PDB file of C-alpha atoms in Angstrom:
ATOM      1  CA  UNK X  71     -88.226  85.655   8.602  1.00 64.00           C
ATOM      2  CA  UNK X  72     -87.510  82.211   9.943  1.00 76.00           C
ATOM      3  CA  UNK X  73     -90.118  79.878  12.197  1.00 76.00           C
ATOM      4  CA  UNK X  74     -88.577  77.255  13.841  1.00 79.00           C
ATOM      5  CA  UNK X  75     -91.257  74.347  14.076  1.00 81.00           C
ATOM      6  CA  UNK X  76     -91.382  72.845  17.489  1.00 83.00           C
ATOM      7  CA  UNK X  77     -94.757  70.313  17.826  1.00 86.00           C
ATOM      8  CA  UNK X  78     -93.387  68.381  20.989  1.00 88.00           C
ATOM      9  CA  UNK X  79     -95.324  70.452  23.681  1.00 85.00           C
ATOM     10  CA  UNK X  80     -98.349  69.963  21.339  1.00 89.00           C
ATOM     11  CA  UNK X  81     -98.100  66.345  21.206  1.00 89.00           C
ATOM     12  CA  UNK X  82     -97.241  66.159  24.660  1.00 90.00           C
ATOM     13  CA  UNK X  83    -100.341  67.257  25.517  1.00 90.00           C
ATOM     14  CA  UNK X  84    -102.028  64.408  23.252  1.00 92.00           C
ATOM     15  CA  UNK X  85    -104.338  63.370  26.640  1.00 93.00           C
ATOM     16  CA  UNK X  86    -106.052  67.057  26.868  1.00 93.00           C
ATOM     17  CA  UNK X  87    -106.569  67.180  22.671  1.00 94.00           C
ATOM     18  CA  UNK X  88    -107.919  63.590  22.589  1.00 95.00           C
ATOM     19  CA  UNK X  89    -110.216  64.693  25.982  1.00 94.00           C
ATOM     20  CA  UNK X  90    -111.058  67.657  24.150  1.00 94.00           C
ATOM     21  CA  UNK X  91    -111.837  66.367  20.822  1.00 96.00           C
ATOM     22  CA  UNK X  92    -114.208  63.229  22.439  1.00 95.00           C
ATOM     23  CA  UNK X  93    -116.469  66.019  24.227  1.00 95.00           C
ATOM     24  CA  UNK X  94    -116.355  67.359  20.957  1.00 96.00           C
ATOM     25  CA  UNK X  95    -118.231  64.457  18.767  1.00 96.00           C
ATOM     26  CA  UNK X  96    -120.346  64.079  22.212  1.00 96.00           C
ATOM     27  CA  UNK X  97    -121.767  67.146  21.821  1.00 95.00           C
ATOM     28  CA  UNK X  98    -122.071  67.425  18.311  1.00 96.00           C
ATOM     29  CA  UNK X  99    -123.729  63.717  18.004  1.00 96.00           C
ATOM     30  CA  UNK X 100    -125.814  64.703  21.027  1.00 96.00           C
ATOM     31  CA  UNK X 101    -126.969  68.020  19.285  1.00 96.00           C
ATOM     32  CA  UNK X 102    -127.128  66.312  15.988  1.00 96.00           C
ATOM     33  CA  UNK X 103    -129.773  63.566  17.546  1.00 96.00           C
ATOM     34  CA  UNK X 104    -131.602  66.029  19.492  1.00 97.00           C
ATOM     35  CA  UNK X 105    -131.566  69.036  16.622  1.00 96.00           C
ATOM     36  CA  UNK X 106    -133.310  66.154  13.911  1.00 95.00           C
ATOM     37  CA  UNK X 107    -136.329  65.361  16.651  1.00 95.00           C
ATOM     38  CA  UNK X 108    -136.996  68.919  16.977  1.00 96.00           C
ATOM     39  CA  UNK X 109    -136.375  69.347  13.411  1.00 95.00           C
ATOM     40  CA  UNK X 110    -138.673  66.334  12.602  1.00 92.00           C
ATOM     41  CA  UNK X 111    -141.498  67.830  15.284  1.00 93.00           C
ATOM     42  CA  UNK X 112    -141.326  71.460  13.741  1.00 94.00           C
ATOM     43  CA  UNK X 113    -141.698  70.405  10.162  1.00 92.00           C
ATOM     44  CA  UNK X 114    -144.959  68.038  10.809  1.00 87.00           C
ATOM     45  CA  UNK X 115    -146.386  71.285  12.657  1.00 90.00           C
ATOM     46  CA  UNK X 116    -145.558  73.567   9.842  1.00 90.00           C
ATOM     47  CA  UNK X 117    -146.995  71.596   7.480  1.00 85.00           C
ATOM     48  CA  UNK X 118    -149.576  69.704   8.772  1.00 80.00           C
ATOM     49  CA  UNK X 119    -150.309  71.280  12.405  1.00 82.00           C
ATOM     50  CA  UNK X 120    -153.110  74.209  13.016  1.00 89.00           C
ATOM     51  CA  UNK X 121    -152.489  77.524  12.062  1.00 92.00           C
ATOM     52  CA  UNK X 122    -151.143  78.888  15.859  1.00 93.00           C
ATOM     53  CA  UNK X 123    -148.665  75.919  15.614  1.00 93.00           C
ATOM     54  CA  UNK X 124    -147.602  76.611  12.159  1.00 94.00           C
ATOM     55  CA  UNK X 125    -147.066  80.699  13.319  1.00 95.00           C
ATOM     56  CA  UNK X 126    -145.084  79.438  16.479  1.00 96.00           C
ATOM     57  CA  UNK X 127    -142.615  77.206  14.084  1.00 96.00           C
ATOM     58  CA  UNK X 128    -142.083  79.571  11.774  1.00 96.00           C
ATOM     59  CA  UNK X 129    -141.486  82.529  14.467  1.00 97.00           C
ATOM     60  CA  UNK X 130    -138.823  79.785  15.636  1.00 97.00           C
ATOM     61  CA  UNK X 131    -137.046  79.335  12.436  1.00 97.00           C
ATOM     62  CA  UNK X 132    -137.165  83.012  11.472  1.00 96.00           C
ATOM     63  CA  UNK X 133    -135.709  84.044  14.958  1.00 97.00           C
ATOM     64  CA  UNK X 134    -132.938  81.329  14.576  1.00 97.00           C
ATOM     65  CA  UNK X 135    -131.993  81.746  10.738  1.00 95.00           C
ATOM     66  CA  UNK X 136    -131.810  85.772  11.383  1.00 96.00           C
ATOM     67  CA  UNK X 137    -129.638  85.801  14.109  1.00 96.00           C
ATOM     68  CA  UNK X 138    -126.266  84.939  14.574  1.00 96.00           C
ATOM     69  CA  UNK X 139    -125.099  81.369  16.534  1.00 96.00           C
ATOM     70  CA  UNK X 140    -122.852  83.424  18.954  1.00 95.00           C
ATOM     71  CA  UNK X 141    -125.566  85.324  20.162  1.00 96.00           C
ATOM     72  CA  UNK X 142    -128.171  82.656  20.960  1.00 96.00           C
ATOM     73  CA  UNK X 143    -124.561  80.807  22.690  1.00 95.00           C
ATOM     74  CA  UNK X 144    -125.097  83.793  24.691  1.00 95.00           C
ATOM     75  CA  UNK X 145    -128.352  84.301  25.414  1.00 95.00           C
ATOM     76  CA  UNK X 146    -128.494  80.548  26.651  1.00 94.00           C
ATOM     77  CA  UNK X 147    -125.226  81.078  29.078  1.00 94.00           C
ATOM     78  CA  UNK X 148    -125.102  85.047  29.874  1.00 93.00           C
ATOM     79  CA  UNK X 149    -128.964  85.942  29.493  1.00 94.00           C
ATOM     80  CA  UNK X 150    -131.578  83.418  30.965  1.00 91.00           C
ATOM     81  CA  UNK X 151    -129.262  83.711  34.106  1.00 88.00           C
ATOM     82  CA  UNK X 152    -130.625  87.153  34.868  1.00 87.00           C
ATOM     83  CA  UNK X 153    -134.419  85.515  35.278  1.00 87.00           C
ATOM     84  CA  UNK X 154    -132.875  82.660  37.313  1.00 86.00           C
ATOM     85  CA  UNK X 155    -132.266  79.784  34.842  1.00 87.00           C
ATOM     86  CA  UNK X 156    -128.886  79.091  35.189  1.00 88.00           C
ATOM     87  CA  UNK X 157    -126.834  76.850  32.765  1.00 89.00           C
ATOM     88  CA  UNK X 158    -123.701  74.831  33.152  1.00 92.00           C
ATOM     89  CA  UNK X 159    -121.297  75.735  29.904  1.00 93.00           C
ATOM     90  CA  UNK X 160    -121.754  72.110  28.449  1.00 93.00           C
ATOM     91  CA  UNK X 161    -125.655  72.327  28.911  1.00 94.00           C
ATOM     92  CA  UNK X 162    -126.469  75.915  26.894  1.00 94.00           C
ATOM     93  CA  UNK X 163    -123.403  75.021  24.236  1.00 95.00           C
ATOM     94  CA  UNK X 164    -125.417  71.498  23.952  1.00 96.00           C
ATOM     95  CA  UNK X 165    -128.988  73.979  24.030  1.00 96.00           C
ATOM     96  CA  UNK X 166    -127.852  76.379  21.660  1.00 96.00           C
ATOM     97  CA  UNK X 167    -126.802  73.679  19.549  1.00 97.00           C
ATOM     98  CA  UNK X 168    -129.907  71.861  19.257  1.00 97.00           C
ATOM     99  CA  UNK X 169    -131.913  74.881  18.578  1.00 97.00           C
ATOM    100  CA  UNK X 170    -129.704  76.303  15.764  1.00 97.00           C
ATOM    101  CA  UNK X 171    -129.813  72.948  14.353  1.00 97.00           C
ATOM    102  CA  UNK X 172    -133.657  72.727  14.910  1.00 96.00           C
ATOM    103  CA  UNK X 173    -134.855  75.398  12.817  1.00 96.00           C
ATOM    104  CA  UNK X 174    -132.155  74.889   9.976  1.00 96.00           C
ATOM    105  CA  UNK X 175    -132.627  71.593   9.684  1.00 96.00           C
ATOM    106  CA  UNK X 176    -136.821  72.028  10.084  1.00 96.00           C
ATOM    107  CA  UNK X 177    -136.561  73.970   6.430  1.00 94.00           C
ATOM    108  CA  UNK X 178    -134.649  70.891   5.258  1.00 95.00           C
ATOM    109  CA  UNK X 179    -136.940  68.309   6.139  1.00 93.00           C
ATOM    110  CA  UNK X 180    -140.434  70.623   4.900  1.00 91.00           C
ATOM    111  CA  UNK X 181    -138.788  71.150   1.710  1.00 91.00           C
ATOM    112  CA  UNK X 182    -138.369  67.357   1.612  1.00 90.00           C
ATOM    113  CA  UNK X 183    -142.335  66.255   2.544  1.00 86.00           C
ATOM    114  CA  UNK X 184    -143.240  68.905  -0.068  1.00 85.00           C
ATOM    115  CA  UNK X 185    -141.577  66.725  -2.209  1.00 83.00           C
ATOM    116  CA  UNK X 186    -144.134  63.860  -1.933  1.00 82.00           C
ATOM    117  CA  UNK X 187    -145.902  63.566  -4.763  1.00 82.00           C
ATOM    118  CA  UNK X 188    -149.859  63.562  -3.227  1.00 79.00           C
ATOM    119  CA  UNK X 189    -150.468  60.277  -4.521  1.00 81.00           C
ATOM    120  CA  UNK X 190    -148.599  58.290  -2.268  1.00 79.00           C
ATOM    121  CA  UNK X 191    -150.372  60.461   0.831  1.00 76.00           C
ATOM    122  CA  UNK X 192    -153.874  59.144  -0.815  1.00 79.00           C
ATOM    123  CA  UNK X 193    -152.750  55.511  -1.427  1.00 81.00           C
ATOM    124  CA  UNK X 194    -151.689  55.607   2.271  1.00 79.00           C
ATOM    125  CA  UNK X 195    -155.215  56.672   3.333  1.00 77.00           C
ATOM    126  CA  UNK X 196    -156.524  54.232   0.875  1.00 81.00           C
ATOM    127  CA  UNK X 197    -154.801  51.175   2.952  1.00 79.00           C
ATOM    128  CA  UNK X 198    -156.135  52.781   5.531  1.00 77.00           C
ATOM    129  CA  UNK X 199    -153.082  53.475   7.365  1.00 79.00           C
ATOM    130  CA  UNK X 200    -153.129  56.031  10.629  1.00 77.00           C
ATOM    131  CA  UNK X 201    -152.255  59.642  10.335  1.00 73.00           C
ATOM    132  CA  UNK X 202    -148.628  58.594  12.649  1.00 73.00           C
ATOM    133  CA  UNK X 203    -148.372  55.928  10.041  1.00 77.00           C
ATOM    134  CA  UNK X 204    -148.642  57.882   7.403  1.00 80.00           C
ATOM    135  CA  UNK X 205    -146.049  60.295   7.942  1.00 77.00           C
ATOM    136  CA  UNK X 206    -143.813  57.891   9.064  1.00 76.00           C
ATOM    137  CA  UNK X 207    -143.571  55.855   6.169  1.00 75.00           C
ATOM    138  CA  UNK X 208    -145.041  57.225   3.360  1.00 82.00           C
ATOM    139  CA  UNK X 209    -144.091  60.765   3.845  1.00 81.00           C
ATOM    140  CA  UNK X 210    -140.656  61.313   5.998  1.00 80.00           C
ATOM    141  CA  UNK X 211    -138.720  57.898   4.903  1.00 82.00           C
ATOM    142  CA  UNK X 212    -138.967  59.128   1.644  1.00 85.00           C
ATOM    143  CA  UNK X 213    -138.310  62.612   2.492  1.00 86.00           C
ATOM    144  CA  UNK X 214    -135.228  61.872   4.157  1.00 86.00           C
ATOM    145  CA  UNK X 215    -134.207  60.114   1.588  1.00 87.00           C
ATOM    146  CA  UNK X 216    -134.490  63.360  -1.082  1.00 88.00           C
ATOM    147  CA  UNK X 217    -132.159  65.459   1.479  1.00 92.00           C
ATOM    148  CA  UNK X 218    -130.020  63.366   3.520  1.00 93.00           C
ATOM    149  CA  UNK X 219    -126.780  64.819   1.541  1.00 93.00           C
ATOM    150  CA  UNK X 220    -128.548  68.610   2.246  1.00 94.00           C
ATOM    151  CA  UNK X 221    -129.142  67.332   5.883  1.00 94.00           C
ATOM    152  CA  UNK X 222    -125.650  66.036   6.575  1.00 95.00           C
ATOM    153  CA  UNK X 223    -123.853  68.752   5.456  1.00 95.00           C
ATOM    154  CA  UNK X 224    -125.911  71.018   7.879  1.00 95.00           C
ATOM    155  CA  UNK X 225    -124.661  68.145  10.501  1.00 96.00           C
ATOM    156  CA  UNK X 226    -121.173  68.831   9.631  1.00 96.00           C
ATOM    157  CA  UNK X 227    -121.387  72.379   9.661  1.00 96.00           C
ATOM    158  CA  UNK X 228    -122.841  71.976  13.221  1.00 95.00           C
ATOM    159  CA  UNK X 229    -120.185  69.982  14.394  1.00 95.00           C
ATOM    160  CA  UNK X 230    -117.607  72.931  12.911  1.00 95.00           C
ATOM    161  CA  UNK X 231    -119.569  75.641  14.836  1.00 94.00           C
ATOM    162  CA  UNK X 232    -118.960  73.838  17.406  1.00 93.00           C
ATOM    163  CA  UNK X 233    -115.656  75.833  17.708  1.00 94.00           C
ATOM    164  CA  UNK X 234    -117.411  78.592  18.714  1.00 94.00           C
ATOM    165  CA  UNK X 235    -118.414  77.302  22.389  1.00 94.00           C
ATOM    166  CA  UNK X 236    -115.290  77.648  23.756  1.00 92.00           C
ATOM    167  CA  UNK X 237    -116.198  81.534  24.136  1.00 92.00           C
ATOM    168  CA  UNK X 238    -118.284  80.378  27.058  1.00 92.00           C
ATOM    169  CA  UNK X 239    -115.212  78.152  28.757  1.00 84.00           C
ATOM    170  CA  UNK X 240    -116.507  74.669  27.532  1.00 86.00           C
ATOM    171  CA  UNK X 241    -114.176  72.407  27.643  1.00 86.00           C
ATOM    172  CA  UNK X 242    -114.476  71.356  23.632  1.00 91.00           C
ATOM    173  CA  UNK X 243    -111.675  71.279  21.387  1.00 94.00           C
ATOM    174  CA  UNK X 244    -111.112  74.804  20.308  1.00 94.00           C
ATOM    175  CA  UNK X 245    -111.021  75.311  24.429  1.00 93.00           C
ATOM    176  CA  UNK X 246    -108.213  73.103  24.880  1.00 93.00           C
ATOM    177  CA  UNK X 247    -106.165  74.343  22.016  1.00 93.00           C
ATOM    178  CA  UNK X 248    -106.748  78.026  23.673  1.00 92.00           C
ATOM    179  CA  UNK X 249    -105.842  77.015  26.663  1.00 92.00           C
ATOM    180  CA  UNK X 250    -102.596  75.683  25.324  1.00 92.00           C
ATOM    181  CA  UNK X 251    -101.399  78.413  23.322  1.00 90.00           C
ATOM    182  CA  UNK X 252    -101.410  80.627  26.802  1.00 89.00           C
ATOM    183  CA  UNK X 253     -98.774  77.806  28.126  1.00 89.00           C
ATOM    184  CA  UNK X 254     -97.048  77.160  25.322  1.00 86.00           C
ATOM    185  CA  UNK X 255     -96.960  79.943  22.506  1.00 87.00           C
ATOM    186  CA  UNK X 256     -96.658  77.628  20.212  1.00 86.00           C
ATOM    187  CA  UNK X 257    -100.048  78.763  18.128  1.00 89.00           C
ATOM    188  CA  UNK X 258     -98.744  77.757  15.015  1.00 90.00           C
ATOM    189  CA  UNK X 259     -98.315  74.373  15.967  1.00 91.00           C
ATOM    190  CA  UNK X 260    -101.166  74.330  18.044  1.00 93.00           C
ATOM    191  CA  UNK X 261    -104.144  75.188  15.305  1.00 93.00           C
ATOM    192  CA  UNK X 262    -102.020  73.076  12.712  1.00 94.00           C
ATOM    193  CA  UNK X 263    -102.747  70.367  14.625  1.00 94.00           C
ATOM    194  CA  UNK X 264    -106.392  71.483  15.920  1.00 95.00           C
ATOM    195  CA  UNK X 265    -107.353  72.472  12.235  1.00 96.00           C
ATOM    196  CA  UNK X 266    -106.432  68.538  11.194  1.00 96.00           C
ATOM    197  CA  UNK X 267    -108.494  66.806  13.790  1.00 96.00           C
ATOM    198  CA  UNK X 268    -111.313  68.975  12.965  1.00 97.00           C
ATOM    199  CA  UNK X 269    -110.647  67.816   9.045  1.00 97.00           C
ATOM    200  CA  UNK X 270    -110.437  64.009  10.316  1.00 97.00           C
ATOM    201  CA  UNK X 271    -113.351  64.705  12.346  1.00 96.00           C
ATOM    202  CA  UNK X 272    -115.391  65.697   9.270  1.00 97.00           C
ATOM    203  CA  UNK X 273    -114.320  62.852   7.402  1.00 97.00           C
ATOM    204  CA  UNK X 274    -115.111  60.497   9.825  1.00 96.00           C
ATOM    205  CA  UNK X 275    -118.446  62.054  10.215  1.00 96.00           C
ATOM    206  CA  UNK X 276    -119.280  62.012   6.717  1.00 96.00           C
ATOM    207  CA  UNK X 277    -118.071  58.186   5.903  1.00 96.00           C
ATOM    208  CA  UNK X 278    -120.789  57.227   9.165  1.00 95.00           C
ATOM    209  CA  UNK X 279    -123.371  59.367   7.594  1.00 95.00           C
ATOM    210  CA  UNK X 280    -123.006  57.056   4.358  1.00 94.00           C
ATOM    211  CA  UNK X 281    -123.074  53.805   6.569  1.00 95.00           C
ATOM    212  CA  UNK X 282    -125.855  55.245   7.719  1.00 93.00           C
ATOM    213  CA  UNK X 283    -127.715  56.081   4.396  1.00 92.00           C
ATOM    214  CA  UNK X 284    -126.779  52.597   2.820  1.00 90.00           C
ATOM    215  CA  UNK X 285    -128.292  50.584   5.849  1.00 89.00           C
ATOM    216  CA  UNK X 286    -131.328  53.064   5.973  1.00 85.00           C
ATOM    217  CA  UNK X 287    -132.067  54.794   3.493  1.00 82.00           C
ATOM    218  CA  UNK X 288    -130.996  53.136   0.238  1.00 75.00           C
ATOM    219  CA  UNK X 289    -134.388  51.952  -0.572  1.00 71.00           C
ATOM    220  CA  UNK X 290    -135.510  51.847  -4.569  1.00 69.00           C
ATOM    221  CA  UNK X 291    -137.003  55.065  -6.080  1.00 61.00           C
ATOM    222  CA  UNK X 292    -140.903  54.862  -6.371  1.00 54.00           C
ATOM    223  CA  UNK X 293    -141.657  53.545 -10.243  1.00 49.00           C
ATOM    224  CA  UNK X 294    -142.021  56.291 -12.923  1.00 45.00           C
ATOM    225  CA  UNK X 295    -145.023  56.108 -14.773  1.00 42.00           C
TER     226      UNK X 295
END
């Protein structure tokens, strides 16, 4: 069998890709930015909030973590319509996004402040630092720290499931490439080229993610004693 390659209508369509692959990183950054607050918010309440918040976070994660991403895509966009909250695409992919991300990431970060030995907690109270303070510095710097590469990887595998909006007509990447195929049938071509932006996409991603760490996080260890 013999394929003739022919990547002109692809790249002639360079304008829609590029469109589709900058709403792309906007809505992964966006998620990624949002998902760590909640992720940040729902690890101080399951390890340091009352009991009732501590039951409602981990509800949350075990709802999340135990169901699949296309169906809470669809709950966002084809369900919560029915009881009259209505969603544009962009806005429940972006939702859906940030709440996956949420409870994923929440288990990240815990397992991270777990990780603090008790000490430093005490020798924060001992300079009489506030609760906020406390957390801040002495417990979630550091804990960041101890699973940024755990916590970036989950970024990038966000940004990859990102794909999967398109099922709801959002005009990401994976939309635009579908939407090409039905003009063109040229779906070899097409993903070839779809399949390397998301690869360039995750390289980019992961060489900001170490700018990041090295302007933020690369702090010395605590002494050994």
């Amino acid at each position: 069998m013999q394929y003739t390659f022919a990547f002109g209508d692809v790249f002639a369509a360079w304008p829609l890709l590029l469109k589709g692959t900058w709403i792309t990183i906007e809505l992964s950054a966006s998620a990624m930015a949002l998902g760590l607050t909640l992720a940040v918010v729902c690890a101080w309440g399951k390890t340091a909030g009352p009991a009732p918040v501590r039951w409602l976070v981990n509800a949350y994660i075990e709802l999340i973590r135990n169901t699949p991403f296309l169906v809470q895509l669809f709950f966002f966009f084809f369900a919560l319509p029915a009881v009259g909250l209505r969603w544009s695409p962009h806005t429940a992919a972006l939702t859906a996004m940030v709440v996956n991300l949420g409870a994923y990431a929440t288990e990240i970060i815990r397992a991270g402040i777990d990780a603090i030995p008790r000490g430093q907690i005490e020798a924060g109270l001992a300079l009489n630092l506030k609760p906020w303070e406390i957390f801040r510095f002495v417990i979630l710097k550091p804990a960041l720290k101890a699973i940024y590469p755990a916590l970036t990887s989950q970024f990038i595998l966000l940004m990859l499931s990102s794909a999967v909006v398109s099922v709801i007509s959002a005009d990401d990447l994976t939309s635009v490439a579908a939407n090409l195929q039905s003009q063109t049938f040229r779906s070899f071509e097409i993903y070839i080229v779809v399949a390397a932006i998301y690869l360039l996409l995750s390289l980019a991603f992961s060489a900001l993610f170490r700018v990041i760490y090295r302007r933020t996080l690369d702090f010395p260890e605590r002494r050994q004693t």
